[in-house]
Amino acid sequence: MVMVFCQQANGELHKVGLELVGKASELGRDLNAPVTAVILGNDIRHLAPILIQHGADRVIIVEHPLLEAYNVDLHTKALFEVIEHERPEILLLGATQLGRELAPRLAARLKTGLTADCTNLEIDPETKLLLMTRPAFSGNLMATIVCPSHRPQMATVRPGVFPIPTPNPQRHGEIVEFKVRISLEDTLLKLEDVILKVKRDADISNAKIIVAGGRGIGSKDGFETLKELAELLGGTVAGSRAAVENGWIERDRQVGQTGKTVRPKLYIAVGISGAIQHLAGMQDSEFIVAINKDPDAPIMKIADLGIVGDWKQVVPRLIKSLRKLTD
Ligand code: FAD
């Protein structure tokens, strides 16, 4: 069995779960094994059909009032009970903040290995082992890791790495309720209150249009111009690590190996050279435009459209033309 932990919050699935269910279906086909999705929470039954439509053969629903809000101790214990009972061959989790907390704790309890932040997952046709590929040595090398002696073979994958499969409303699957034994004695954490942080278009990994700036932008003010372009296009701004380290843009808007993986319809890279660690986070974008004064910048090699020039001249002209179109 290929198992996927699908995180939800307030009754809504995180998209990484759907992406992983899609990938798990491919792995399941190669292994001739079913795909089981696991969801934890309270009052979450309505999510099961969505997971089945996206490729799950079975959905295990774990409902408990103590799982309503996320608690790392209780979620770890509940998931551990499910895994011990089901004994999957493979277990996939999203490399979200929550997944990054749960996965190593589970791996330690299960006495198995964990390959974090995978960029590809495949089944070895001969050994039937899961081949877990991820960047190593600052992204200069891709390492393929196997876990031959322990089960489950565990991997985390960042959101946006795999596409969300097209849902099929005709698909049928089994829905199973699983009772876990958890109590407040299982946790040292005491949840006082949950305050939702409302921040408009904060998650760049969901954006359809991204205007990203790099060191070439030169200042925080420069990013205001990029913001203007992004707003006119109905998109959002992001940046390279150099831009983040200069304090020109927030850390949660960094694209790349140590930032977020994005695959928007349009990615405009402005003053970004295209280092391998940056490309790792955006190269699957549908259409890439690069604006750079250096025609030999590596970003030009993967761009669908390259504009060679000073962004201070190119971007204001773009803004002016777009304003004319929208006025
Ligand atoms: P630069 O490489 O300095 O490029 C600036 C570009 O701007 C140049 O191509 C230049 O020609 C152009 N330019 C300058 N002025 C203008 C102008 N006026 N008009 C137009 N173009 C202009 N980087 C990331 O982005 N994301 C990551 O997640 C990430 N993770 C990393 C993890 C590790 C372990 C390591 C070692 C590095 C990581 N990096 C990451 C850093 C990465 O290697 C690069 O240093 C970084 O991406 C460079 O950012 P940049 O392209 O903005 O700057």
XYZ file of C-alpha atoms and ligand atoms in Angstrom:
380
model
C 0.000 0.000 0.000
C 1.114 3.533 -0.770
C -0.073 5.848 2.003
C -0.341 9.618 1.797
C -0.912 11.863 4.788
C -3.150 14.695 3.584
C -3.153 17.675 5.895
C -6.205 19.831 6.309
C -7.057 22.933 8.283
C -10.539 24.205 9.073
C -12.042 21.505 6.861
C -9.988 22.443 3.799
C -7.328 20.224 2.262
C -3.838 21.558 1.664
C -3.095 21.215 -2.046
C 0.110 19.232 -1.428
C -2.022 16.263 -0.335
C -3.768 16.193 -3.718
C -0.423 16.500 -5.503
C 0.923 13.547 -3.525
C -2.186 11.430 -4.058
C -1.625 11.968 -7.807
C 2.008 10.863 -7.531
C 1.043 7.945 -5.272
C -1.369 6.683 -7.977
C 1.553 6.456 -10.416
C 3.688 4.631 -7.837
C 0.740 2.385 -6.946
C 0.301 1.429 -10.608
C 3.965 0.421 -10.848
C 3.700 -1.619 -7.643
C 0.201 -2.930 -8.268
C -0.680 -1.509 -4.856
C -3.632 0.605 -3.702
C -3.348 4.221 -2.594
C -4.614 5.094 0.884
C -5.025 8.710 1.937
C -5.166 9.546 5.653
C -6.828 12.653 7.049
C -6.846 13.788 10.672
C -9.205 16.293 12.251
C -12.767 16.668 13.408
C -15.806 16.821 11.165
C -13.797 16.171 7.998
C -15.819 13.434 6.232
C -16.605 15.740 3.318
C -12.930 15.653 2.285
C -12.876 11.911 1.544
C -14.665 12.054 -1.869
C -12.273 14.805 -3.019
C -9.305 12.542 -2.298
C -10.950 9.615 -4.095
C -11.625 11.782 -7.148
C -7.940 12.707 -7.225
C -6.730 9.107 -7.139
C -7.075 7.593 -3.632
C -8.506 4.042 -3.542
C -9.145 4.246 0.174
C -9.472 7.122 2.608
C -8.876 6.635 6.313
C -10.665 9.268 8.354
C -9.398 9.856 11.872
C -11.807 12.095 13.725
C -11.352 13.205 17.322
C -12.181 16.478 19.094
C -8.511 16.748 20.159
C -7.433 16.656 16.513
C -9.544 19.671 15.573
C -6.589 22.037 15.921
C -3.076 20.932 15.061
C -1.034 19.580 17.948
C 2.254 17.956 17.010
C 2.182 15.363 19.845
C -1.387 14.232 19.242
C -1.108 14.229 15.452
C 2.110 12.173 15.663
C 0.507 9.655 18.023
C -2.671 9.334 15.951
C -0.787 8.896 12.666
C 1.583 6.417 14.275
C -1.372 4.266 15.353
C -2.772 4.295 11.813
C 0.592 3.370 10.270
C 1.228 0.576 12.798
C -2.164 -0.881 11.947
C -1.961 -0.479 8.160
C 1.754 -1.155 7.638
C 2.183 0.704 4.313
C 5.145 0.036 2.022
C 5.473 3.744 1.282
C 4.440 6.818 3.275
C 4.398 10.281 1.700
C 3.909 13.625 3.474
C 3.994 17.217 2.280
C 7.112 19.130 3.276
C 5.011 21.900 4.787
C 5.796 23.293 8.224
C 3.418 20.705 9.683
C 4.813 17.837 7.570
C 8.346 18.799 8.538
C 7.387 18.443 12.195
C 5.502 15.171 11.835
C 7.687 13.233 9.408
C 10.914 12.964 11.456
C 8.976 12.172 14.641
C 7.131 9.382 12.858
C 10.302 8.055 11.211
C 11.979 7.813 14.625
C 9.018 5.984 16.169
C 8.747 3.650 13.183
C 12.524 3.081 13.189
C 12.762 3.791 9.492
C 14.550 6.335 7.285
C 13.187 9.565 5.883
C 14.158 11.380 2.693
C 13.086 14.993 3.009
C 12.255 17.490 0.237
C 12.244 15.013 -2.636
C 11.990 16.399 -6.144
C 11.203 13.066 -7.793
C 9.806 9.688 -6.740
C 9.898 6.540 -8.858
C 9.707 2.785 -8.462
C 12.789 0.810 -9.448
C 11.410 -1.679 -12.003
C 13.749 -4.448 -10.791
C 13.879 -4.145 -7.010
C 10.448 -2.456 -6.653
C 12.080 -0.087 -4.166
C 11.093 3.575 -3.983
C 13.757 5.759 -5.605
C 13.713 9.068 -3.723
C 15.593 11.850 -5.496
C 16.547 15.150 -3.897
C 19.199 17.838 -4.350
C 22.430 17.363 -2.385
C 25.591 19.415 -1.932
C 23.830 22.778 -2.353
C 21.914 21.493 -5.348
C 25.029 20.693 -7.369
C 24.176 17.012 -7.335
C 20.925 15.064 -7.411
C 21.046 12.137 -4.966
C 18.758 9.137 -5.363
C 18.166 7.468 -2.026
C 16.650 4.046 -1.277
C 15.455 2.520 1.971
C 15.878 -1.218 1.395
C 15.631 -2.686 4.895
C 13.007 -0.723 6.808
C 9.356 0.066 6.277
C 7.647 2.287 5.411
C 9.860 3.982 2.859
C 9.219 7.592 3.891
C 9.535 10.763 1.846
C 8.411 14.366 2.098
C 7.807 16.533 -0.955
C 7.376 20.302 -1.042
C 4.133 21.821 -2.339
C 4.168 22.565 -6.049
C 6.700 19.886 -7.020
C 4.086 17.556 -8.548
C 0.974 18.695 -10.409
C -2.525 18.236 -8.962
C -4.170 15.460 -10.997
C -7.413 16.207 -12.835
C -10.249 15.014 -10.590
C -12.471 12.233 -11.910
C -15.975 12.480 -10.380
C -16.739 8.895 -11.549
C -14.059 7.327 -9.319
C -15.185 5.170 -6.405
C -13.259 4.270 -3.307
C -13.560 2.952 0.205
C -13.968 5.263 3.179
C -12.828 3.870 6.520
C -13.174 5.362 9.980
C -10.250 4.753 12.314
C -10.521 5.262 16.057
C -7.389 6.437 17.839
C -6.611 6.408 21.533
C -5.392 9.877 22.347
C -5.906 12.067 25.370
C -4.550 15.300 26.791
C -2.085 13.205 28.774
C -0.300 12.462 25.484
C 0.801 16.043 25.039
C 2.851 18.628 26.871
C 1.341 21.393 24.778
C -1.647 23.364 25.918
C -3.526 25.166 23.190
C -4.890 28.466 24.483
C -6.299 29.958 21.315
C -5.985 29.843 17.536
C -5.580 33.217 15.855
C -5.830 33.129 12.088
C -3.318 35.377 10.389
C -5.019 37.009 7.438
C -2.535 38.079 4.846
C -3.571 38.744 1.284
C -1.886 36.571 -1.364
C 0.709 35.455 1.193
C 1.283 32.009 -0.257
C 3.234 32.433 -3.469
C 3.041 28.692 -4.164
C -0.629 29.133 -5.173
C -0.075 32.205 -7.375
C -0.860 31.986 -11.103
C 1.312 34.970 -11.994
C 4.569 35.828 -10.232
C 6.896 38.781 -10.735
C 10.153 37.867 -8.993
C 13.053 40.191 -8.349
C 16.696 39.505 -7.600
C 19.867 41.297 -6.600
C 19.685 43.261 -9.851
C 16.709 45.203 -8.470
C 19.115 46.940 -6.121
C 16.751 48.289 -3.439
C 13.510 47.879 -1.513
C 12.050 50.743 -3.537
C 12.716 48.779 -6.701
C 10.401 46.075 -5.377
C 7.591 48.649 -5.162
C 7.826 48.951 -8.958
C 7.686 45.157 -9.295
C 4.630 45.135 -6.999
C 2.945 47.618 -9.298
C 3.592 45.350 -12.296
C 2.383 42.290 -10.385
C -0.838 44.020 -9.342
C -1.582 45.122 -12.896
C -1.166 41.521 -14.051
C -3.289 40.161 -11.186
C -0.262 38.403 -9.709
C 2.063 38.631 -6.741
C 5.722 39.415 -6.057
C 8.459 37.022 -5.030
C 12.238 37.113 -4.875
C 15.538 35.301 -5.042
C 17.489 34.526 -1.891
C 19.732 37.506 -2.569
C 16.685 39.800 -2.497
C 15.462 38.218 0.741
C 18.881 38.481 2.376
C 19.028 42.171 1.456
C 15.723 42.657 3.262
C 13.920 43.839 0.103
C 11.201 41.177 0.348
C 9.781 38.850 3.028
C 11.367 35.437 3.557
C 8.106 33.578 2.864
C 8.254 34.959 -0.689
C 11.627 33.387 -1.512
C 11.597 31.055 -4.507
C 14.066 28.196 -4.718
C 15.674 25.281 -3.020
C 15.501 26.845 0.428
C 12.403 28.853 -0.392
C 9.178 27.796 -2.068
C 8.548 25.774 -5.194
C 6.193 27.524 -7.591
C 4.677 26.555 -10.935
C 2.619 29.567 -12.041
C 1.278 30.137 -15.533
C 3.609 33.127 -15.873
C 6.907 33.736 -14.043
C 8.699 37.013 -14.719
C 12.262 36.933 -13.372
C 13.676 40.440 -13.090
C 17.356 40.957 -12.261
C 17.750 37.293 -11.317
C 20.757 35.420 -12.693
C 19.190 31.942 -12.527
C 21.417 30.082 -10.059
C 20.646 26.355 -9.876
C 19.122 26.788 -6.398
C 16.720 29.398 -7.764
C 15.811 27.365 -10.848
C 14.967 24.404 -8.575
C 11.989 26.404 -7.312
C 10.544 27.790 -10.560
C 11.705 25.866 -13.623
C 8.341 24.096 -14.019
C 6.511 27.405 -14.501
C 4.409 27.336 -17.669
C 5.872 30.466 -19.277
C 9.055 32.158 -18.097
C 10.025 35.721 -18.990
C 13.502 36.887 -17.985
C 14.462 40.550 -17.831
C 18.209 40.857 -17.415
C 20.934 43.143 -18.680
C 23.221 40.157 -19.215
C 22.276 38.120 -22.320
C 24.391 35.219 -21.019
C 22.718 34.971 -17.583
C 21.743 31.298 -16.970
C 18.064 32.292 -16.551
C 18.024 33.131 -20.278
C 18.592 29.443 -21.107
C 15.311 28.352 -19.550
C 13.291 31.475 -20.377
C 10.565 31.270 -23.016
C 11.079 34.978 -23.601
C 14.252 36.869 -22.739
C 14.353 40.658 -22.615
C 17.913 41.982 -22.514
C 18.056 45.365 -20.869
C 18.037 47.406 -17.700
C 14.859 46.570 -15.759
C 14.585 50.238 -14.745
C 13.785 50.963 -18.372
C 11.904 47.769 -19.302
C 9.538 47.423 -16.320
C 8.181 51.030 -16.284
C 7.478 50.683 -20.019
C 5.609 47.438 -19.387
C 3.607 49.133 -16.607
C 2.768 52.051 -18.916
C 1.564 49.718 -21.685
C -0.517 47.638 -19.273
C -2.088 50.782 -17.798
C -3.103 51.861 -21.302
C -4.747 48.465 -21.835
C -6.669 48.576 -18.558
C -7.669 52.277 -18.607
P 22.735 37.424 -8.723
O 23.199 36.056 -8.995
O 23.717 38.406 -8.186
O 22.126 37.978 -10.074
C 21.715 39.291 -10.302
C 21.301 39.409 -11.761
O 20.737 40.681 -11.987
C 22.465 39.261 -12.742
O 22.145 38.263 -13.701
C 22.591 40.649 -13.388
O 22.956 40.570 -14.761
C 21.181 41.156 -13.230
N 21.094 42.621 -13.188
C 21.848 43.486 -12.447
N 21.411 44.751 -12.623
C 20.382 44.696 -13.507
C 19.516 45.654 -14.095
N 19.632 46.968 -13.780
N 18.572 45.238 -14.973
C 18.436 43.934 -15.278
N 19.226 42.963 -14.763
C 20.176 43.347 -13.873
N 18.838 31.310 -4.223
C 17.513 31.477 -4.439
O 17.098 32.355 -5.209
N 16.610 30.672 -3.785
C 16.983 29.679 -2.947
O 16.110 29.001 -2.380
C 18.374 29.470 -2.725
N 18.799 28.477 -1.921
C 20.142 28.271 -1.783
C 20.587 27.197 -1.028
C 21.945 26.976 -0.891
C 22.389 25.801 -0.080
C 22.873 27.830 -1.508
C 24.359 27.592 -1.379
C 22.448 28.905 -2.259
C 21.085 29.148 -2.401
N 20.624 30.226 -3.154
C 19.292 30.352 -3.372
C 21.531 31.283 -3.635
C 21.910 31.158 -5.090
O 23.031 30.337 -5.240
C 22.220 32.534 -5.695
O 23.245 33.126 -4.945
C 21.028 33.480 -5.735
O 19.914 32.854 -6.337
C 21.401 34.710 -6.550
O 20.334 35.603 -6.539
P 20.135 36.627 -7.739
O 19.920 35.902 -9.017
O 19.070 37.556 -7.298
O 21.497 37.460 -7.731
